[in-house]
Amino acid sequence: MSILIKPIITEKATANTELNNCFSFFVKTKANKVEIKKAVEAAYGVSVEKVRTINVRPDRKTKFTKTGIQHGKTNALKKAIVQLAEGESIDLYTNM
């Protein structure tokens, strides 16, 4: 399976792409920076300068129902912010 799950396309990530040439991806939670770098270079054919990772904690939720209190949580995520070499770019809209 691929380490890259999907690219993050939000206003903040798009601004970071335009200003700093950094692209954001959701990645597998067990992936490390070296594996992420190799996966991006293989998938998009670019050279990566720097990889920064963020572990996003799960959100815990509580519902009060007739049958009692229901507890739940969302999945934990990992984000990777990948900075490309000068002059290189990824077109996320045609490679999906």
Short mmCIF file of C-alpha atoms in Angstrom, two decimals:
data_model
loop_
_atom_site.label_atom_id
_atom_site.label_comp_id
_atom_site.label_asym_id
_atom_site.label_seq_id
_atom_site.Cartn_x
_atom_site.Cartn_y
_atom_site.Cartn_z
CA MET A 1 0.00 0.00 0.00
CA SER A 2 1.03 3.56 -0.57
CA ILE A 3 2.27 5.70 2.28
CA LEU A 4 0.53 8.78 0.87
CA ILE A 5 -3.21 8.72 1.54
CA LYS A 6 -4.34 11.98 -0.11
CA PRO A 7 -3.21 15.58 -0.55
CA ILE A 8 -4.59 18.29 1.72
CA ILE A 9 -6.33 20.98 -0.31
CA THR A 10 -7.41 23.78 2.03
CA GLU A 11 -6.93 27.55 1.98
CA LYS A 12 -4.00 27.33 4.39
CA ALA A 13 -2.29 24.51 2.49
CA THR A 14 -2.81 26.25 -0.86
CA ALA A 15 -1.33 29.49 0.48
CA ASN A 16 1.67 27.53 1.81
CA THR A 17 2.08 25.95 -1.63
CA GLU A 18 2.05 29.30 -3.42
CA LEU A 19 4.34 31.13 -0.98
CA ASN A 20 6.83 28.48 0.19
CA ASN A 21 6.57 25.66 -2.40
CA CYS A 22 5.39 23.28 0.39
CA PHE A 23 2.76 20.62 -0.26
CA SER A 24 0.68 18.90 2.44
CA PHE A 25 -0.44 15.26 2.50
CA PHE A 26 -2.25 12.89 4.83
CA VAL A 27 0.07 9.91 5.35
CA LYS A 28 0.00 6.58 7.18
CA THR A 29 0.49 7.01 10.94
CA LYS A 30 3.46 4.59 11.05
CA ALA A 31 5.39 6.31 8.22
CA ASN A 32 8.63 8.15 8.95
CA LYS A 33 10.20 11.11 7.15
CA VAL A 34 12.52 9.04 4.97
CA GLU A 35 9.66 6.84 3.72
CA ILE A 36 7.49 9.90 3.04
CA LYS A 37 10.29 11.54 1.06
CA LYS A 38 10.81 8.43 -1.09
CA ALA A 39 7.05 8.04 -1.68
CA VAL A 40 6.59 11.65 -2.85
CA GLU A 41 9.63 11.46 -5.12
CA ALA A 42 8.40 8.19 -6.64
CA ALA A 43 4.77 9.27 -7.05
CA TYR A 44 5.31 12.75 -8.50
CA GLY A 45 8.85 12.66 -9.92
CA VAL A 46 10.16 15.65 -7.95
CA SER A 47 13.07 16.18 -5.59
CA VAL A 48 12.19 16.84 -1.94
CA GLU A 49 14.30 19.12 0.26
CA LYS A 50 12.55 18.87 3.62
CA VAL A 51 9.76 16.86 5.27
CA ARG A 52 7.91 17.97 8.40
CA THR A 53 5.35 15.73 10.10
CA ILE A 54 2.42 16.45 12.42
CA ASN A 55 0.58 13.87 14.52
CA VAL A 56 -3.07 14.91 14.93
CA ARG A 57 -4.72 13.51 18.02
CA PRO A 58 -8.20 11.94 17.84
CA ASP A 59 -11.19 14.02 18.90
CA ARG A 60 -13.21 12.51 21.73
CA LYS A 61 -16.97 12.94 21.69
CA THR A 62 -19.72 12.20 24.22
CA LYS A 63 -23.44 11.83 23.47
CA PHE A 64 -26.19 11.77 26.06
CA THR A 65 -28.96 9.44 24.88
CA LYS A 66 -31.93 7.59 26.35
CA THR A 67 -29.86 4.47 26.77
CA GLY A 68 -27.03 6.27 28.55
CA ILE A 69 -23.81 8.04 27.76
CA GLN A 70 -22.13 7.05 24.47
CA HIS A 71 -18.39 7.67 24.13
CA GLY A 72 -16.55 7.75 20.82
CA LYS A 73 -13.54 9.19 19.06
CA THR A 74 -12.28 9.96 15.58
CA ASN A 75 -9.20 8.35 14.06
CA ALA A 76 -5.71 9.69 14.71
CA LEU A 77 -4.09 11.22 11.64
CA LYS A 78 -0.61 12.12 10.47
CA LYS A 79 0.11 15.02 8.16
CA ALA A 80 3.28 15.63 6.20
CA ILE A 81 4.38 19.00 4.88
CA VAL A 82 6.84 18.45 2.05
CA GLN A 83 9.09 21.24 0.75
CA LEU A 84 10.22 20.78 -2.83
CA ALA A 85 13.43 21.93 -4.46
CA GLU A 86 13.50 25.38 -6.06
CA GLY A 87 11.72 25.47 -9.42
CA GLU A 88 9.81 22.19 -8.97
CA SER A 89 6.07 21.84 -8.51
CA ILE A 90 3.29 19.25 -8.22
CA ASP A 91 0.03 19.65 -10.11
CA LEU A 92 -2.37 18.02 -7.63
CA TYR A 93 -5.46 18.55 -9.79
CA THR A 94 -4.33 16.40 -12.75
CA ASN A 95 -2.55 13.62 -10.77
CA MET A 96 -5.57 12.59 -8.67
#
